[in-house]
Every structure is written in C-alpha cells, then in structure tokens.
Amino acid sequence: MRSTSLAAALAASTCMFAIAAPAQAQQRNFDIRPGTLKAALDAFARQSGRPVIYRVEDVAGLNSAGFRGAASSEDALAALLRGTGFGSRNGEAGAIAIVRVGNGQAAGASSPSGESSQVEASPDAPEQAIVVTGIRGSLQQSINVKRRADSIVDVITAQDIGKLPDQNVAESLSRVTGVQISRREGDGSTFTIRGISQNRLEINGRNFIGPGNGGNAALETISPEILSSIVVVKSPTADMPEGALGATVNLRTKRPLELADLVVAGRLQGAYADQADHVGYRGSALVSTRLGDRFGLLASVAYSDTKTLGYTFDSGGWTQTGAIDGNGDGIDDPGLFRPNRFMARVFDRTEKRLTLNGTAQWRPTDELEVILDATYNHLKRRRNSVNYQVLFNNNDTAATVNEKGTVVAGTFTGVTVRPLIYDEPTDLKSTLLGGSVKWENDRARVTLDMSYSRGKGSDGGPGASFAYVVVPRAGNVANASYDFRGGNAVPDLSISANFNPNDPAQYQLLSIFDYDAVTDNRGYDARLDWKYKTEWGILASVETGMRYERVELLAADPQNLPVAASLLSRGDRNGDGILTVDELPGLSYGKDYGAFFPGVAGNFPRDLLGGELDKQAAREGLGLAAPNPYDTSITVGPTSIKDVTQETLGAYVKANFEGALGAIDYTGNAGVRYIETARSTLGYLSATQTNVIKSDFGYWLPSANLAVNFNKDLTLRLAAAKVVSRPSLNQVSASFVPNTVSMTGSRGNPGLRPFEAMQADATLEWYFAQASSLTGAVFYKKVDSFTVNTVSREFVPGFSERFGLFDISQPQNGEDGSIKGFELAYQQALRFLPAPFNGLGVQANYTYVDSRTPLRDAITGARLPLPGLSRDSFTLIGYFEDKTFSVRAAYTYRSEYLNSVGGAASGGNNYVNGRGQLDASVQVNLTPNLRLTLEGINLTKEIDSQYLGEPDRLTFSAREDRRIFFGLAASF
C-alpha cells in the first residue's frame, strides 16, 4: 500500500499548507443602491451569484441603505441588513436564508414535522422564484438540491419522507426513480438502484456498518423520521468514497442551527394490523434548541410496538428425480421435478423498534463549525411460527407432468407429516458516532471528519431458529395428493392418514434444530478534505483529500442438532424410550390462529395445529447451551465463522470549473481517485485448524461531470466514471455453512475480485413550473469480472455421513457484462387548475433496465440477467393539499426478477414474480400546530410469490397484513 500512503501524505501536506497559508476572503464588486430591502436582496443575489431565500411578508415595508464597493459576500450582505432586524444563515448548496435576529427561523426551512412555511426566493437569484407550502414546498426543495448538485442525483426531502406511511428508510427509497426494493415480512428490507445491488449507504456522508451478515445495514431498523433528506448520487465525483456500482445513498439527519431557536415536534399513532387483528402504537419526538446564534442541540426518538401476522406457503425447493413415472407407462422417467414439501407457515410476530438520534452543532466563529452526531437503531422481533409440513418422496401412485418436466400434480404414499413450532427471534442493533470540524471562508474550506460504527445482533429467521422436529409415532402412516395447476398462492393438498394429524399426542421427537446467526461488525472512517477557490479562468476551485477506512466483520451461523436418542436421559419421564410432545419443555400445542390464508382460493388444510415455543425454556429444560460458534462439540461451530478485516486508503484530486459559451453557461468537475485495499480472511478448515488468506488490490478511478444550462429551466448533464465495488465481506470469508433442512449450503471465496465498471450517464432536466419537472436519463455500465454463483452437489465430510449430499453455492470470478437502461421522471403541481383543484399534483417515474451477464441457466443454457434486476419498475403518486387537508397515495411496482441462480438438481433458478403495492396517507390540520393523521400500508394486500425455473414450480408465496396508522402530530 506504499503508493496510496504516498498519495495520502501528499494530500495531507496540501491540506496543512492550506490551513497555514493566510487565505484572504474572496472580494467582489457590489453596486446596490439604497431602496427597499426586497430590491436590495434581489440585487445582491444577482451580483453575488448565490440564491437568497426570504419571506416576502417579512421584508415588506423595510428599506436598505445599499452597498457599493469591493467586499466579501458576507460583509456586503451584513451592510444591506444593518438596522433591519434581520441576519443571514448559510443553507444547503450555497443558498443564503434571511432570518430574523433572535428568532433564527430560516425562510423556507422545513420543520421537523415536515411542514414548510410559505416563502419566496429572489426572482433574480440563480433559482427561479418560488412560493410554496406543504408538499409542494418539499418537492421544490428537492428540485433545488438536484439542480445545484455537481453530479446526477435524486433527492427526497423531509416532507416527501414524512407524508407517506413509510416504516423504514428502504420504503422511503422506493419513491426514488430507479430504486427497487425487496420486502421481508411486509417491511422494506433491501434495495437495488438501476437493477444493481452493489450500492453504498452513508449517514451524513459517513460509512454505515450494520448488523447484516456482510456488514450491510438492516434498513428495516432505521426510522425515516430522523432524516432531513435522502440524496441518491448516481454519477460519482472524485471526492466521494468508492464502493458503489449503482449509486451512493446518503441519509442526512436534521441540524439544530438550521432550525428555529426552539422546536418541539412529535407524533403518536395507533397501529392496526388486520391479519393479526391487533392495535399497537408508534410515536416519535424531536426537540431542537439553539443557545444563542452559535450553538445548537437536537435530540429525536422514534419507537414502535406492534404485532403482525403473516401467511406463507413454501415448497422447500424442488428436486430433480428419475424415480417418478410421469406418463403412466409403468416406467420411471428421468429428469422430472417434484416439490420437496408442502409447508404452510403462520408467522405470529411482536416487534419493537427504537431509533435515537442526537446532534450538537457549534459555530464559534463565522469560519469554524464543529458537529457531533450519534445515531442508534434497535429492532427486536419475537416470532412464534406454525410450520405445518408434509414431506414428499418418490413413492408416486399417480403423477401429472407438464411440458417442462414438472410434476404439477400427484399422489404419494408414506409421506411424513410434521406440525413444527419455531421460536425465531431477531435482535439487531446499529450505532454510528461521528464528528466533523470545518473551517471555511470565501476562499478556502478544510474539513476533518471521523466516525465509528458498529452493527451487532442475531437474526432469527426465517431459517435461523429453534424447533423441536417431531414426526408421527411408530405405526402412523399418511398419504398425500397435491395439485399446482390451479395457479393459486397455495397449491391444493389433501391428506389421508390412519391417525389424526391435528392431535399432538400422535407425534414424537426426532431431533432438535437449534440454529443461530450472529454478527458483530465494526467500522472506522476518517477523512480530510480541502477546497480552494481559484477563479483562474474557467477553473473555479480545486479539491484534494485523503480517506482511511477499516472494516471488521465477525459473523457466524452455529448449529446444534442433537437427535432424540441423545436426550432421553434428560426428558423421557415415563421411560417408554421416546420423547412425546408433552415431555418437551417450553412447547405447547393448541393455539388457534384461525384459517390459513383466508380469502385465497384453493383446497388445502386451513385449520393448522398451532402452538407456542420458548426456546430458552427448552434449552434450560434439556440442559442445552445456546449455539456458540467456538464450541467444537456442536454440529456446526467454527467452520461457519466469517472473520474478515479490510483496510482502505484513498486520495483524490478534483477540479471544478464553470463558464459560458455565448448565452449557454456550464459547470462541471473532473478528477481522479486512487484507492488501495488490503484484506485478511481467517477461516476454520476444521473445528481446530485455522487458515489466513491475505490479498490486496489498487485502482485508479477517474470521473467527470458536466452540466450545460441552456436556460434557467433546461439543463443537460453528462457524466462518465470508472467505479469499483468490492464483494460483500461474507462472500470472501473462508467459511462453510450448511442448511440441513433444505440440504443446501454456502461457502465463501477469499479470491473474489471486486466488481469494476466503466459507466456513462446523460440526463435532460426541464424545470417548467413551480414544484414541477420533467427528466429523462440514459445510462450504460460496462462491468468487468462479474461474480458468478455456482451450485454443485457435493459430499461434505463431517455432514454428509449423517445428512446426505448438499447443494453447495459458492461465488466465483466471472466474465464481463453490461447494464443499460433509461429513466423517466415527471412531477407537476397543478396550480393552473381552478380552485379547489389547484391543490392537486402528480409524481410519476419509470425505469427500464437490461443486462448482459456471464450467468447461464443450468437447465436451458440460456443467458441470465443480473440477479435482483427488474426490467420494468414505476411509481405513481397523486396528492392534494390545501390549508386544511393533505392527501397522498402512492403505487409502486417492479416486474419479475431473478433472485438467485440455482442448479438443475434443485429445480433451477429462483425468480420473484412482479408485484405492486398501494400506500396512502391523509392529514387534517386542526390548528397550525396540531394535525390528525391516517396512513395505510399494503392496502391491496398483493401476494408476494416466487418460483424455480418455470412458473408451475411455485416455491414461495406470502401475504402480509394491511397496516393502518392513526393519530395526532404536533409541532411548535
């Protein structure tokens, strides 16, 4: 890493020189005549080139003495405001807000509750005049940030976040053009941008290490209520940290010195889930105070306590077999596919979410600013799930096969019925601590930023959990018939047995499934940046800096799978040589969850044998310790440990330019970033033998952005860059994790290379009216070294002797590929309509993405798209707002996509069917400070479904609650 260290040292030396060298404040020539204060502010905006935002009614009737001569922008503005009772404050992207001295509320600043006061920006400033309130105000703020950005970005500001019933950050992101999210148990969980999952997530520009298995953030834990904006950067600049193949997402929290002297806001809502038929609650509060003009404190909290109920069908995968007679000729046919099982699951969940955020902001002088931030998120979810299983075999008496070789219907003898109860808790925590020091005057800016983040927890499922695996007692026999041809969310199923499948006394213990998934990840981040305004021709400024990052990943999937025979001495109270369900501590059957998948067509068991399980009581009752990854006596211990350390040093130089060609002006930047990464992976080849694998790599990453302003409303942006995204740290670990239920497993690959891509982007942005715009974008990415997941059926020593062969998935370095597509985005406030229809507005966006990858279908040999990429996605939002009412409805849709690549033996690739979701919110303003709120999520309750290889191989379907939130919100 010698070259990076040298580059970083040069950057640091330059920064120190800039601090030591006296930088004179930038001087401009002003000629502002005495007159009204409004006219003076408008003239100042023209002559300084900076947007000025103020309330027209505040400055009405006030005069200014004017100013003439050479001075800094700050001194000239102070002279204009002298004696008026107003001062100024710097806002986002160079804007100046005019504030009343002793109040400090910036004109047009959004309150924490998402309300925006009516404001007007100077009509002669770089931004067009705006008079906006509420939703329109929020949309206009987003437009302003987008227009002033030095690259291609999309923005959601506070009210866009707060006006829809988003439960977490992922759901807020789903409103952004090009963003597609995946849901887990009804909550937005992960996202792709332009079909790409390799993205970078930041909070206030800092690296965010979460509790995920690869160090990724658990977005379902983060409440959007702490945020002031979400910025999605689709074309990088040289000063941005590397790591995003798709885009960088920056979550910006609120700042106390950007708010009034004292702000108190809160919300309290009931939370009704219709399938659970339960009312919980959620609430949030924020307090922000300014101690004088120089120091501010802000604290916010969001908490929810809810209960939800979900229904799922799961086939447990499909198996390719040559032991079923598919055409009735009495001879078994090769290459047919049958489901592994019928699994009807009811998830009974109680969940608590906590998000805390705090900020201290200090400006001891006009040039110096110090900020300290802290964010904490905690999700605790308790699941008790009914898992009614019928395990199929090859003992067919009648089978129906379609043209794809899928056994779509059949009758099988000697199947195994298993009414299992799972205890599947989730406990995820993430913490981010950060601090920055910024020194800035009209000529130079130096910033030092440092942060520490930690993600820790245990994610219980679905999959990692505790269950007593029970089977019918000796002599109990069952046969089953299934039929997938109806195309329903759940296939038809009928069972004939010589015992009552819903009688717990008919079952005995086979084994225990005790599986945990624990993580403890840490990240350290420090960067030093310098910017110097040159005014040398078109070269407006130069920037340079350095950054250091260290990430430590520790994750494991320990499993303890004791068989019943080993537990007899602890639990067989009557000495009959078996463990019956009444002898199993912590387990009780008999809880009634109502009909399974109510309202869905089909003939399948509706009345499931329900119950509850407490795994802590089970472990204590049988003398079992919780799975420990370092315990060599359990089935899977050290071999599942993922222990990865990764260090990165980077340095950059960037030039910003601006100029004009006739009546057309332009701005842009160009630069290069160099990074060098060292990675160390520790893995266990056996319970006691370790192996350390080290690797390092370096990259030059050039980038350039150009914005051509044909007029004040029409902008063309062009961008090109080389980007790199390192594989997830869990993919490069030297570990092996089996799943003895599905007979699959995963193995890491320390030799994986990063994704590399050359990308080009172009956008045309037309801002044709207030809070209105029309944008078109095209993009192309040439990707080197795609990661390819291979699946092979293997005999795994230490596991296969007991469980059989495993289908092992392992990532490999692949060939080149490409990603291309286009985006369209339209939003308009329909102010031209007659009242009351002038409160209407619309937002719509559409994204098309196509890809070419080296991935191949194991069954057909056809090329496959990039996993996680939906070719089509769109969002349609309509809103209405006046002084009393605010209504907004949003429908988001993404088309079918490849979820994961699978082998022929396990039924082929996993695809997720297209799905849309409708959400809505209503707000009634009772007073200027108090509002009634009503919000609905998943109003149409659309089914989420997946299949393997071809649609008749349904492998998963789920339906989650419709969730209604109702209550009060207040801000003062």
PDB file of C-alpha atoms in Angstrom, residues 24 55 58 165 254 256 294 369 397 410 478 551 586 593 626 657 660 708 752 781 789 801-802 816 822 943 961:
ATOM      1  CA  GLN A  24      -7.968  36.279   2.046  1.00  0.00           C
ATOM      2  CA  ARG A  55     -40.395  35.630   3.296  1.00  0.00           C
ATOM      3  CA  ASP A  58     -41.265  39.748   6.461  1.00  0.00           C
ATOM      4  CA  PRO A 165     -46.521   5.950   5.719  1.00  0.00           C
ATOM      5  CA  LYS A 254     -31.514  17.252  10.845  1.00  0.00           C
ATOM      6  CA  PRO A 256     -30.196  22.315  15.089  1.00  0.00           C
ATOM      7  CA  ARG A 294     -23.622  29.804  17.724  1.00  0.00           C
ATOM      8  CA  GLU A 369     -18.078  24.772  12.624  1.00  0.00           C
ATOM      9  CA  THR A 397     -49.159 -43.780  -7.403  1.00  0.00           C
ATOM     10  CA  GLY A 410     -49.555 -36.338  -7.929  1.00  0.00           C
ATOM     11  CA  ALA A 478     -50.036 -40.829   5.817  1.00  0.00           C
ATOM     12  CA  VAL A 551     -13.962  -2.660   8.445  1.00  0.00           C
ATOM     13  CA  GLY A 586     -41.215 -24.886  26.543  1.00  0.00           C
ATOM     14  CA  TYR A 593     -54.543 -18.732  14.569  1.00  0.00           C
ATOM     15  CA  ALA A 626     -27.125 -21.816  23.145  1.00  0.00           C
ATOM     16  CA  PHE A 657     -14.992  24.582 -13.485  1.00  0.00           C
ATOM     17  CA  ALA A 660     -20.205  30.316 -20.595  1.00  0.00           C
ATOM     18  CA  VAL A 708     -24.919  22.552 -19.591  1.00  0.00           C
ATOM     19  CA  LEU A 752     -13.080 -12.925  -5.260  1.00  0.00           C
ATOM     20  CA  LYS A 781     -22.251   0.339 -17.446  1.00  0.00           C
ATOM     21  CA  ASN A 789     -22.614 -18.068  -8.053  1.00  0.00           C
ATOM     22  CA  GLU A 801     -22.352 -39.026   6.609  1.00  0.00           C
ATOM     23  CA  ARG A 802     -25.456 -38.079   8.595  1.00  0.00           C
ATOM     24  CA  ASP A 816     -17.571  -9.297 -18.369  1.00  0.00           C
ATOM     25  CA  PHE A 822     -33.254   4.668 -19.178  1.00  0.00           C
ATOM     26  CA  ILE A 943     -49.327 -11.656  -2.860  1.00  0.00           C
ATOM     27  CA  ASP A 961     -51.038  -7.509   6.977  1.00  0.00           C
TER      28      ASP A 961
END
